[in-house]
PDB file of C-alpha atoms in Angstrom:
ATOM      1  CA  UNK A  17      -0.190  17.598  72.872  1.00 47.00           C
ATOM      2  CA  UNK A  18       1.512  15.993  69.911  1.00 52.00           C
ATOM      3  CA  UNK A  19      -0.587  14.613  67.078  1.00 54.00           C
ATOM      4  CA  UNK A  20       0.730  11.421  65.572  1.00 52.00           C
ATOM      5  CA  UNK A  21      -0.092  10.911  61.906  1.00 52.00           C
ATOM      6  CA  UNK A  22      -0.196   7.318  60.881  1.00 51.00           C
ATOM      7  CA  UNK A  23       1.770   6.395  57.779  1.00 52.00           C
ATOM      8  CA  UNK A  24      -0.364   5.208  54.876  1.00 53.00           C
ATOM      9  CA  UNK A  25      -0.619   1.502  54.645  1.00 51.00           C
ATOM     10  CA  UNK A  26       1.424  -0.052  51.892  1.00 54.00           C
ATOM     11  CA  UNK A  27      -0.493  -1.460  48.963  1.00 52.00           C
ATOM     12  CA  UNK A  28      -0.758  -5.225  48.993  1.00 58.00           C
ATOM     13  CA  UNK A  29       1.359  -7.121  46.452  1.00 59.00           C
ATOM     14  CA  UNK A  30      -1.751  -8.155  44.536  1.00 56.00           C
ATOM     15  CA  UNK A  31      -2.740  -4.500  44.015  1.00 53.00           C
ATOM     16  CA  UNK A  32       0.792  -3.602  42.856  1.00 54.00           C
ATOM     17  CA  UNK A  33       0.757  -6.457  40.366  1.00 55.00           C
ATOM     18  CA  UNK A  34      -2.642  -5.345  39.066  1.00 57.00           C
ATOM     19  CA  UNK A  35      -1.430  -1.763  38.530  1.00 52.00           C
ATOM     20  CA  UNK A  36       1.735  -2.987  36.853  1.00 60.00           C
ATOM     21  CA  UNK A  37      -0.320  -5.219  34.554  1.00 58.00           C
ATOM     22  CA  UNK A  38      -2.574  -2.296  33.624  1.00 59.00           C
ATOM     23  CA  UNK A  39       0.438  -0.132  32.786  1.00 62.00           C
ATOM     24  CA  UNK A  40       1.861  -2.955  30.659  1.00 71.00           C
ATOM     25  CA  UNK A  41      -1.376  -3.240  28.693  1.00 72.00           C
ATOM     26  CA  UNK A  42      -1.481   0.500  28.056  1.00 73.00           C
ATOM     27  CA  UNK A  43       2.172   0.502  27.018  1.00 76.00           C
ATOM     28  CA  UNK A  44       1.585  -2.302  24.536  1.00 80.00           C
ATOM     29  CA  UNK A  45      -1.268  -0.357  22.985  1.00 82.00           C
ATOM     30  CA  UNK A  46       1.064   2.575  22.343  1.00 83.00           C
ATOM     31  CA  UNK A  47       3.877   0.354  21.052  1.00 86.00           C
ATOM     32  CA  UNK A  48       1.675  -1.803  18.828  1.00 88.00           C
ATOM     33  CA  UNK A  49       1.479   0.588  15.802  1.00 89.00           C
ATOM     34  CA  UNK A  50       5.266   0.960  15.671  1.00 90.00           C
ATOM     35  CA  UNK A  51       5.741  -2.773  16.240  1.00 90.00           C
ATOM     36  CA  UNK A  52       3.399  -3.597  13.362  1.00 92.00           C
ATOM     37  CA  UNK A  53       5.277  -1.284  10.990  1.00 93.00           C
ATOM     38  CA  UNK A  54       8.623  -2.621  12.237  1.00 92.00           C
ATOM     39  CA  UNK A  55       7.640  -6.230  11.633  1.00 93.00           C
ATOM     40  CA  UNK A  56       5.998  -5.525   8.268  1.00 93.00           C
ATOM     41  CA  UNK A  57       8.795  -3.441   6.774  1.00 93.00           C
ATOM     42  CA  UNK A  58      11.941  -4.767   8.483  1.00 91.00           C
ATOM     43  CA  UNK A  59      11.584  -8.148  10.164  1.00 92.00           C
ATOM     44  CA  UNK A  60       9.436  -9.768   7.471  1.00 94.00           C
ATOM     45  CA  UNK A  61      11.599  -8.564   4.535  1.00 92.00           C
ATOM     46  CA  UNK A  62      14.691  -9.925   6.311  1.00 91.00           C
ATOM     47  CA  UNK A  63      13.032 -13.308   6.815  1.00 92.00           C
ATOM     48  CA  UNK A  64      11.732 -13.314   3.234  1.00 93.00           C
ATOM     49  CA  UNK A  65      15.175 -12.388   1.909  1.00 92.00           C
ATOM     50  CA  UNK A  66      16.799 -15.297   3.760  1.00 93.00           C
ATOM     51  CA  UNK A  67      14.211 -17.652   2.303  1.00 93.00           C
ATOM     52  CA  UNK A  68      14.819 -16.288  -1.204  1.00 94.00           C
ATOM     53  CA  UNK A  69      18.581 -16.679  -0.820  1.00 94.00           C
ATOM     54  CA  UNK A  70      18.030 -20.391  -0.265  1.00 94.00           C
ATOM     55  CA  UNK A  71      15.994 -20.803  -3.453  1.00 93.00           C
ATOM     56  CA  UNK A  72      16.411 -20.403  -7.210  1.00 92.00           C
ATOM     57  CA  UNK A  73      13.527 -17.936  -7.567  1.00 90.00           C
ATOM     58  CA  UNK A  74      13.745 -15.472 -10.464  1.00 89.00           C
ATOM     59  CA  UNK A  75      12.444 -11.937 -10.838  1.00 86.00           C
ATOM     60  CA  UNK A  76       9.048 -13.188 -12.039  1.00 83.00           C
ATOM     61  CA  UNK A  77       8.593 -15.235  -8.874  1.00 80.00           C
ATOM     62  CA  UNK A  78       8.720 -18.540 -10.746  1.00 82.00           C
ATOM     63  CA  UNK A  79      11.172 -21.434 -10.468  1.00 83.00           C
ATOM     64  CA  UNK A  80      10.961 -21.105  -6.689  1.00 85.00           C
ATOM     65  CA  UNK A  81      12.891 -24.252  -5.863  1.00 90.00           C
ATOM     66  CA  UNK A  82      14.743 -24.792  -2.590  1.00 91.00           C
ATOM     67  CA  UNK A  83      18.469 -25.137  -3.305  1.00 93.00           C
ATOM     68  CA  UNK A  84      19.882 -24.805   0.204  1.00 91.00           C
ATOM     69  CA  UNK A  85      23.252 -23.070   0.364  1.00 94.00           C
ATOM     70  CA  UNK A  86      23.996 -23.524  -3.333  1.00 95.00           C
ATOM     71  CA  UNK A  87      23.663 -19.780  -3.995  1.00 95.00           C
ATOM     72  CA  UNK A  88      26.156 -19.003  -1.234  1.00 95.00           C
ATOM     73  CA  UNK A  89      28.571 -21.615  -2.531  1.00 95.00           C
ATOM     74  CA  UNK A  90      28.316 -20.139  -6.021  1.00 95.00           C
ATOM     75  CA  UNK A  91      28.848 -16.622  -4.651  1.00 95.00           C
ATOM     76  CA  UNK A  92      32.002 -17.600  -2.774  1.00 94.00           C
ATOM     77  CA  UNK A  93      33.346 -19.110  -6.007  1.00 95.00           C
ATOM     78  CA  UNK A  94      32.335 -16.148  -8.188  1.00 95.00           C
ATOM     79  CA  UNK A  95      35.346 -13.951  -9.088  1.00 95.00           C
ATOM     80  CA  UNK A  96      33.095 -11.006 -10.018  1.00 95.00           C
ATOM     81  CA  UNK A  97      31.496 -11.106  -6.587  1.00 95.00           C
ATOM     82  CA  UNK A  98      34.927 -11.006  -4.948  1.00 96.00           C
ATOM     83  CA  UNK A  99      35.986  -8.175  -7.262  1.00 96.00           C
ATOM     84  CA  UNK A 100      32.914  -6.136  -6.339  1.00 96.00           C
ATOM     85  CA  UNK A 101      33.464  -6.859  -2.633  1.00 95.00           C
ATOM     86  CA  UNK A 102      37.091  -5.763  -2.947  1.00 96.00           C
ATOM     87  CA  UNK A 103      35.967  -2.546  -4.684  1.00 96.00           C
ATOM     88  CA  UNK A 104      33.582  -1.884  -1.798  1.00 96.00           C
ATOM     89  CA  UNK A 105      36.323  -2.376   0.787  1.00 95.00           C
ATOM     90  CA  UNK A 106      38.742  -0.166  -1.163  1.00 96.00           C
ATOM     91  CA  UNK A 107      36.141   2.586  -1.447  1.00 97.00           C
ATOM     92  CA  UNK A 108      35.429   2.309   2.285  1.00 95.00           C
ATOM     93  CA  UNK A 109      39.115   2.551   3.180  1.00 94.00           C
ATOM     94  CA  UNK A 110      39.768   5.477   0.838  1.00 95.00           C
ATOM     95  CA  UNK A 111      36.683   7.504   1.778  1.00 95.00           C
ATOM     96  CA  UNK A 112      36.363   6.996   5.536  1.00 94.00           C
ATOM     97  CA  UNK A 113      39.647   8.620   6.597  1.00 94.00           C
ATOM     98  CA  UNK A 114      39.267  11.899   4.637  1.00 95.00           C
ATOM     99  CA  UNK A 115      35.589  12.187   5.516  1.00 96.00           C
ATOM    100  CA  UNK A 116      36.355  11.964   9.234  1.00 96.00           C
ATOM    101  CA  UNK A 117      39.473  14.149   9.228  1.00 96.00           C
ATOM    102  CA  UNK A 118      38.129  16.768   6.842  1.00 96.00           C
ATOM    103  CA  UNK A 119      34.872  16.995   8.791  1.00 95.00           C
ATOM    104  CA  UNK A 120      36.873  17.660  11.956  1.00 95.00           C
ATOM    105  CA  UNK A 121      39.103  20.290  10.298  1.00 95.00           C
ATOM    106  CA  UNK A 122      36.147  22.145   8.794  1.00 95.00           C
ATOM    107  CA  UNK A 123      34.301  22.103  12.115  1.00 94.00           C
ATOM    108  CA  UNK A 124      37.353  23.507  13.938  1.00 93.00           C
ATOM    109  CA  UNK A 125      37.720  26.286  11.371  1.00 92.00           C
ATOM    110  CA  UNK A 126      34.060  27.325  11.501  1.00 92.00           C
ATOM    111  CA  UNK A 127      33.965  27.059  15.286  1.00 89.00           C
ATOM    112  CA  UNK A 128      36.800  29.572  15.655  1.00 85.00           C
ATOM    113  CA  UNK A 129      35.629  31.968  12.932  1.00 83.00           C
ATOM    114  CA  UNK A 130      33.912  35.059  14.303  1.00 74.00           C
ATOM    115  CA  UNK A 131      32.261  36.368  11.133  1.00 79.00           C
ATOM    116  CA  UNK A 132      29.456  35.088   8.862  1.00 80.00           C
ATOM    117  CA  UNK A 133      29.443  31.655  10.467  1.00 81.00           C
ATOM    118  CA  UNK A 134      26.059  30.927   8.874  1.00 85.00           C
ATOM    119  CA  UNK A 135      27.606  31.279   5.410  1.00 88.00           C
ATOM    120  CA  UNK A 136      30.386  28.789   6.147  1.00 88.00           C
ATOM    121  CA  UNK A 137      27.916  26.342   7.687  1.00 89.00           C
ATOM    122  CA  UNK A 138      25.671  26.577   4.650  1.00 90.00           C
ATOM    123  CA  UNK A 139      28.613  26.211   2.266  1.00 90.00           C
ATOM    124  CA  UNK A 140      29.966  23.069   3.921  1.00 92.00           C
ATOM    125  CA  UNK A 141      26.641  21.415   4.721  1.00 92.00           C
ATOM    126  CA  UNK A 142      24.764  22.466   1.565  1.00 93.00           C
ATOM    127  CA  UNK A 143      26.072  19.730  -0.784  1.00 94.00           C
ATOM    128  CA  UNK A 144      24.853  17.042   1.621  1.00 94.00           C
ATOM    129  CA  UNK A 145      21.286  18.200   0.996  1.00 93.00           C
ATOM    130  CA  UNK A 146      21.520  17.574  -2.760  1.00 94.00           C
ATOM    131  CA  UNK A 147      20.039  14.350  -4.182  1.00 95.00           C
ATOM    132  CA  UNK A 148      22.478  11.790  -5.516  1.00 94.00           C
ATOM    133  CA  UNK A 149      21.202  12.301  -9.075  1.00 95.00           C
ATOM    134  CA  UNK A 150      21.983  16.031  -8.940  1.00 95.00           C
ATOM    135  CA  UNK A 151      25.459  15.428  -7.513  1.00 96.00           C
ATOM    136  CA  UNK A 152      26.213  12.768 -10.123  1.00 95.00           C
ATOM    137  CA  UNK A 153      25.020  14.954 -13.011  1.00 95.00           C
ATOM    138  CA  UNK A 154      27.018  17.929 -11.716  1.00 95.00           C
ATOM    139  CA  UNK A 155      30.301  16.038 -11.519  1.00 96.00           C
ATOM    140  CA  UNK A 156      29.617  13.989 -14.642  1.00 93.00           C
ATOM    141  CA  UNK A 157      28.837  16.960 -16.886  1.00 93.00           C
ATOM    142  CA  UNK A 158      30.882  19.805 -15.374  1.00 94.00           C
ATOM    143  CA  UNK A 159      33.795  18.480 -13.298  1.00 94.00           C
ATOM    144  CA  UNK A 160      35.066  15.250 -14.884  1.00 95.00           C
ATOM    145  CA  UNK A 161      34.682  15.620 -18.700  1.00 93.00           C
ATOM    146  CA  UNK A 162      38.182  15.222 -20.186  1.00 89.00           C
ATOM    147  CA  UNK A 163      37.750  17.972 -22.803  1.00 88.00           C
ATOM    148  CA  UNK A 164      35.923  20.800 -21.040  1.00 88.00           C
ATOM    149  CA  UNK A 165      35.732  19.651 -17.414  1.00 91.00           C
ATOM    150  CA  UNK A 166      36.567  22.033 -14.603  1.00 92.00           C
ATOM    151  CA  UNK A 167      39.525  20.020 -13.276  1.00 93.00           C
ATOM    152  CA  UNK A 168      41.272  19.339 -16.598  1.00 92.00           C
ATOM    153  CA  UNK A 169      40.485  22.806 -17.932  1.00 90.00           C
ATOM    154  CA  UNK A 170      41.756  24.619 -14.839  1.00 90.00           C
ATOM    155  CA  UNK A 171      44.865  22.531 -14.201  1.00 89.00           C
ATOM    156  CA  UNK A 172      45.696  21.802 -17.837  1.00 89.00           C
ATOM    157  CA  UNK A 173      45.453  18.043 -17.353  1.00 90.00           C
ATOM    158  CA  UNK A 174      44.405  15.289 -19.728  1.00 88.00           C
ATOM    159  CA  UNK A 175      43.021  12.694 -17.323  1.00 92.00           C
ATOM    160  CA  UNK A 176      40.123  10.337 -18.003  1.00 93.00           C
ATOM    161  CA  UNK A 177      38.647  10.672 -14.536  1.00 94.00           C
ATOM    162  CA  UNK A 178      35.849   8.188 -15.153  1.00 94.00           C
ATOM    163  CA  UNK A 179      37.347   6.265 -18.073  1.00 92.00           C
ATOM    164  CA  UNK A 180      40.670   5.135 -16.611  1.00 93.00           C
ATOM    165  CA  UNK A 181      40.383   2.046 -14.341  1.00 93.00           C
ATOM    166  CA  UNK A 182      43.273   3.262 -12.186  1.00 93.00           C
ATOM    167  CA  UNK A 183      41.677   6.674 -11.573  1.00 95.00           C
ATOM    168  CA  UNK A 184      37.929   5.990 -11.556  1.00 95.00           C
ATOM    169  CA  UNK A 185      37.756   4.833  -7.929  1.00 96.00           C
ATOM    170  CA  UNK A 186      39.624   7.905  -6.745  1.00 96.00           C
ATOM    171  CA  UNK A 187      37.141  10.015  -8.690  1.00 96.00           C
ATOM    172  CA  UNK A 188      34.250   8.344  -6.892  1.00 96.00           C
ATOM    173  CA  UNK A 189      35.932   8.989  -3.549  1.00 97.00           C
ATOM    174  CA  UNK A 190      36.485  12.656  -4.386  1.00 96.00           C
ATOM    175  CA  UNK A 191      32.852  13.112  -5.380  1.00 96.00           C
ATOM    176  CA  UNK A 192      31.625  11.348  -2.249  1.00 96.00           C
ATOM    177  CA  UNK A 193      33.852  13.391   0.053  1.00 96.00           C
ATOM    178  CA  UNK A 194      32.612  16.663  -1.453  1.00 96.00           C
ATOM    179  CA  UNK A 195      29.013  15.492  -1.243  1.00 96.00           C
ATOM    180  CA  UNK A 196      28.800  13.952   2.242  1.00 95.00           C
ATOM    181  CA  UNK A 197      31.491  15.593   4.384  1.00 96.00           C
ATOM    182  CA  UNK A 198      28.939  18.177   5.518  1.00 95.00           C
ATOM    183  CA  UNK A 199      27.157  15.638   7.693  1.00 95.00           C
ATOM    184  CA  UNK A 200      30.294  14.810   9.677  1.00 96.00           C
ATOM    185  CA  UNK A 201      31.140  18.514   9.810  1.00 96.00           C
ATOM    186  CA  UNK A 202      27.772  19.269  11.416  1.00 94.00           C
ATOM    187  CA  UNK A 203      28.164  16.541  14.039  1.00 95.00           C
ATOM    188  CA  UNK A 204      31.640  17.757  14.962  1.00 96.00           C
ATOM    189  CA  UNK A 205      30.488  21.377  15.096  1.00 94.00           C
ATOM    190  CA  UNK A 206      27.653  20.513  17.482  1.00 93.00           C
ATOM    191  CA  UNK A 207      30.077  18.567  19.680  1.00 94.00           C
ATOM    192  CA  UNK A 208      32.577  21.456  19.716  1.00 93.00           C
ATOM    193  CA  UNK A 209      29.897  23.892  20.835  1.00 91.00           C
ATOM    194  CA  UNK A 210      29.022  21.630  23.768  1.00 92.00           C
ATOM    195  CA  UNK A 211      32.558  21.650  25.243  1.00 91.00           C
ATOM    196  CA  UNK A 212      32.595  23.872  28.375  1.00 90.00           C
ATOM    197  CA  UNK A 213      34.512  27.076  27.697  1.00 88.00           C
ATOM    198  CA  UNK A 214      35.966  27.228  31.210  1.00 88.00           C
ATOM    199  CA  UNK A 215      38.213  24.262  30.368  1.00 89.00           C
ATOM    200  CA  UNK A 216      39.990  26.339  27.735  1.00 85.00           C
ATOM    201  CA  UNK A 217      40.204  29.309  30.104  1.00 86.00           C
ATOM    202  CA  UNK A 218      41.807  27.178  32.805  1.00 88.00           C
ATOM    203  CA  UNK A 219      44.274  25.698  30.303  1.00 86.00           C
ATOM    204  CA  UNK A 220      45.154  29.157  29.011  1.00 85.00           C
ATOM    205  CA  UNK A 221      45.844  30.354  32.560  1.00 85.00           C
ATOM    206  CA  UNK A 222      48.193  27.385  32.982  1.00 83.00           C
ATOM    207  CA  UNK A 223      50.096  28.494  29.893  1.00 83.00           C
ATOM    208  CA  UNK A 224      48.758  25.917  27.410  1.00 84.00           C
ATOM    209  CA  UNK A 225      48.986  27.027  23.795  1.00 85.00           C
ATOM    210  CA  UNK A 226      46.496  26.412  20.999  1.00 84.00           C
ATOM    211  CA  UNK A 227      47.983  23.050  19.993  1.00 89.00           C
ATOM    212  CA  UNK A 228      48.168  21.903  23.610  1.00 89.00           C
ATOM    213  CA  UNK A 229      44.514  22.818  24.159  1.00 87.00           C
ATOM    214  CA  UNK A 230      43.560  20.995  20.989  1.00 89.00           C
ATOM    215  CA  UNK A 231      45.483  17.876  21.975  1.00 89.00           C
ATOM    216  CA  UNK A 232      44.559  17.824  25.670  1.00 89.00           C
ATOM    217  CA  UNK A 233      40.991  19.152  25.668  1.00 90.00           C
ATOM    218  CA  UNK A 234      39.321  19.266  22.258  1.00 91.00           C
ATOM    219  CA  UNK A 235      40.275  15.884  20.828  1.00 91.00           C
ATOM    220  CA  UNK A 236      39.575  13.899  24.049  1.00 91.00           C
ATOM    221  CA  UNK A 237      36.215  15.648  24.463  1.00 92.00           C
ATOM    222  CA  UNK A 238      35.348  14.717  20.870  1.00 92.00           C
ATOM    223  CA  UNK A 239      36.130  11.029  21.440  1.00 88.00           C
ATOM    224  CA  UNK A 240      32.517   9.828  21.576  1.00 88.00           C
ATOM    225  CA  UNK A 241      31.550  11.935  18.559  1.00 92.00           C
ATOM    226  CA  UNK A 242      34.490  10.579  16.581  1.00 91.00           C
ATOM    227  CA  UNK A 243      33.497   7.008  17.449  1.00 88.00           C
ATOM    228  CA  UNK A 244      29.949   7.684  16.275  1.00 89.00           C
ATOM    229  CA  UNK A 245      31.109   9.289  13.048  1.00 93.00           C
ATOM    230  CA  UNK A 246      33.505   6.439  12.266  1.00 91.00           C
ATOM    231  CA  UNK A 247      30.754   3.852  12.752  1.00 89.00           C
ATOM    232  CA  UNK A 248      28.246   5.778  10.634  1.00 91.00           C
ATOM    233  CA  UNK A 249      30.813   6.455   7.935  1.00 93.00           C
ATOM    234  CA  UNK A 250      31.955   2.862   7.655  1.00 92.00           C
ATOM    235  CA  UNK A 251      28.364   1.647   7.368  1.00 91.00           C
ATOM    236  CA  UNK A 252      27.535   4.283   4.758  1.00 93.00           C
ATOM    237  CA  UNK A 253      30.639   3.512   2.690  1.00 94.00           C
ATOM    238  CA  UNK A 254      30.010  -0.230   2.767  1.00 93.00           C
ATOM    239  CA  UNK A 255      26.540   0.443   1.346  1.00 93.00           C
ATOM    240  CA  UNK A 256      27.693   2.750  -1.452  1.00 95.00           C
ATOM    241  CA  UNK A 257      25.608   2.482  -4.608  1.00 95.00           C
ATOM    242  CA  UNK A 258      23.873   5.615  -5.928  1.00 93.00           C
ATOM    243  CA  UNK A 259      26.667   7.835  -7.203  1.00 95.00           C
ATOM    244  CA  UNK A 260      28.713   4.978  -8.620  1.00 95.00           C
ATOM    245  CA  UNK A 261      25.749   3.486 -10.453  1.00 95.00           C
ATOM    246  CA  UNK A 262      24.754   6.859 -11.906  1.00 94.00           C
ATOM    247  CA  UNK A 263      28.248   7.984 -12.916  1.00 95.00           C
ATOM    248  CA  UNK A 264      30.104   4.860 -14.046  1.00 94.00           C
ATOM    249  CA  UNK A 265      27.619   1.967 -13.775  1.00 92.00           C
ATOM    250  CA  UNK A 266      30.467   0.010 -12.199  1.00 91.00           C
ATOM    251  CA  UNK A 267      32.933   0.674 -14.997  1.00 88.00           C
ATOM    252  CA  UNK A 268      35.362   0.957 -16.507  1.00 92.00           C
ATOM    253  CA  UNK A 269      36.137  -2.764 -16.579  1.00 91.00           C
ATOM    254  CA  UNK A 270      34.302  -3.306 -13.263  1.00 92.00           C
ATOM    255  CA  UNK A 271      36.863  -1.063 -11.535  1.00 94.00           C
ATOM    256  CA  UNK A 272      34.234   0.746  -9.449  1.00 95.00           C
ATOM    257  CA  UNK A 273      31.411  -1.781  -9.191  1.00 96.00           C
ATOM    258  CA  UNK A 274      30.431  -2.176  -5.498  1.00 96.00           C
ATOM    259  CA  UNK A 275      28.849  -5.323  -4.186  1.00 95.00           C
ATOM    260  CA  UNK A 276      25.382  -3.769  -3.912  1.00 95.00           C
ATOM    261  CA  UNK A 277      25.486  -2.888  -7.599  1.00 95.00           C
ATOM    262  CA  UNK A 278      26.611  -6.422  -8.407  1.00 96.00           C
ATOM    263  CA  UNK A 279      23.642  -7.787  -6.464  1.00 95.00           C
ATOM    264  CA  UNK A 280      21.384  -5.363  -8.329  1.00 94.00           C
ATOM    265  CA  UNK A 281      22.789  -6.437 -11.706  1.00 93.00           C
ATOM    266  CA  UNK A 282      22.442 -10.173 -11.142  1.00 94.00           C
ATOM    267  CA  UNK A 283      18.981  -9.725  -9.612  1.00 92.00           C
ATOM    268  CA  UNK A 284      17.306  -7.214 -11.912  1.00 90.00           C
ATOM    269  CA  UNK A 285      19.380  -7.630 -15.081  1.00 90.00           C
ATOM    270  CA  UNK A 286      20.196 -11.311 -14.815  1.00 89.00           C
ATOM    271  CA  UNK A 287      16.781 -12.019 -13.181  1.00 91.00           C
ATOM    272  CA  UNK A 288      18.362 -14.238 -10.489  1.00 93.00           C
ATOM    273  CA  UNK A 289      16.711 -12.920  -7.353  1.00 93.00           C
ATOM    274  CA  UNK A 290      17.739 -15.919  -5.245  1.00 94.00           C
ATOM    275  CA  UNK A 291      21.420 -15.513  -6.079  1.00 95.00           C
ATOM    276  CA  UNK A 292      21.240 -11.729  -5.636  1.00 95.00           C
ATOM    277  CA  UNK A 293      19.730 -12.259  -2.184  1.00 94.00           C
ATOM    278  CA  UNK A 294      22.624 -14.522  -1.227  1.00 95.00           C
ATOM    279  CA  UNK A 295      25.138 -11.868  -2.330  1.00 95.00           C
ATOM    280  CA  UNK A 296      23.239  -9.244  -0.331  1.00 94.00           C
ATOM    281  CA  UNK A 297      23.316 -11.341   2.819  1.00 95.00           C
ATOM    282  CA  UNK A 298      27.051 -11.851   2.488  1.00 94.00           C
ATOM    283  CA  UNK A 299      27.376  -8.058   2.648  1.00 94.00           C
ATOM    284  CA  UNK A 300      24.886  -7.990   5.518  1.00 92.00           C
ATOM    285  CA  UNK A 301      27.037 -10.445   7.476  1.00 93.00           C
ATOM    286  CA  UNK A 302      30.144  -8.298   6.864  1.00 92.00           C
ATOM    287  CA  UNK A 303      28.337  -5.169   8.102  1.00 91.00           C
ATOM    288  CA  UNK A 304      27.164  -6.980  11.246  1.00 90.00           C
ATOM    289  CA  UNK A 305      30.689  -8.205  11.986  1.00 91.00           C
ATOM    290  CA  UNK A 306      32.177  -4.726  11.459  1.00 87.00           C
ATOM    291  CA  UNK A 307      29.506  -3.113  13.656  1.00 85.00           C
ATOM    292  CA  UNK A 308      29.978  -5.601  16.494  1.00 87.00           C
ATOM    293  CA  UNK A 309      33.767  -5.277  16.325  1.00 86.00           C
ATOM    294  CA  UNK A 310      33.565  -1.490  16.497  1.00 82.00           C
ATOM    295  CA  UNK A 311      31.064  -1.619  19.344  1.00 79.00           C
ATOM    296  CA  UNK A 312      33.316  -3.930  21.338  1.00 83.00           C
ATOM    297  CA  UNK A 313      36.382  -1.794  20.617  1.00 80.00           C
ATOM    298  CA  UNK A 314      34.723   1.460  21.664  1.00 76.00           C
ATOM    299  CA  UNK A 315      33.235  -0.149  24.761  1.00 77.00           C
ATOM    300  CA  UNK A 316      36.669  -1.429  25.774  1.00 76.00           C
ATOM    301  CA  UNK A 317      38.170   2.035  25.297  1.00 71.00           C
ATOM    302  CA  UNK A 318      35.398   3.573  27.388  1.00 68.00           C
ATOM    303  CA  UNK A 319      36.032   1.084  30.190  1.00 71.00           C
ATOM    304  CA  UNK A 320      39.796   1.720  30.082  1.00 67.00           C
ATOM    305  CA  UNK A 321      39.288   5.461  30.278  1.00 63.00           C
TER     306      UNK A 321
END
């Protein structure tokens, strides 16, 4: 005799909706602390900054008069703002390429070394852990001095690394590459270690050499990591401030002044917070455009592949 077990009756729609509503309430309770912090420290400052950029408020909070887009119009007609924006773009172009390529080369070297890998990892990643003030003081007092600096003293040069307008930006790029390349190196190294080893074994059996394996396996498998590093590096370079402010203060002759430092100067030295906010939001708009363009480009490449 066969026993037939009846299937459990499905819950009515009203019961499902009630359970879903209960889960939603519990989820909101967990999300609420983060949402409160997010609104208080990100959304509200953005809204407040937009309001300040449309006013003539000063650093004391007085003279808070609505001026509309007058600050933006003044910024677009300000040659020093354009000079600082151009310096930022030049620094981004000069620093992004070596930081990406050098990070990849260092990761490939360490990945294939079979001895004291921990020492090489520490050596390449260690500078990234140093504060910007320490890095700036190190290069300012030991590397770049024209009389007793390490570079001029070792190579027998007589270069004003931070005093010559035609050299100062390159000096800032060199310092930044030494300081921050360890982060990209670590990302590439983690990505290299995640590539399945059997792909290289199969390629070797087919007669592929080292360069062929690098070109056909390693670089394609690192595509997503490279896209991430390029995006992060562009955003970081566009927001450069610390090392330049500490080492040159934007000099000589405004040759290294980035746009964030210009906004800082007009806001906290010239006391024009409204105008400084407008300059900051011009940079914010540029960063948004660059991020969206990169996202669309990488998404199109992913769809094509």
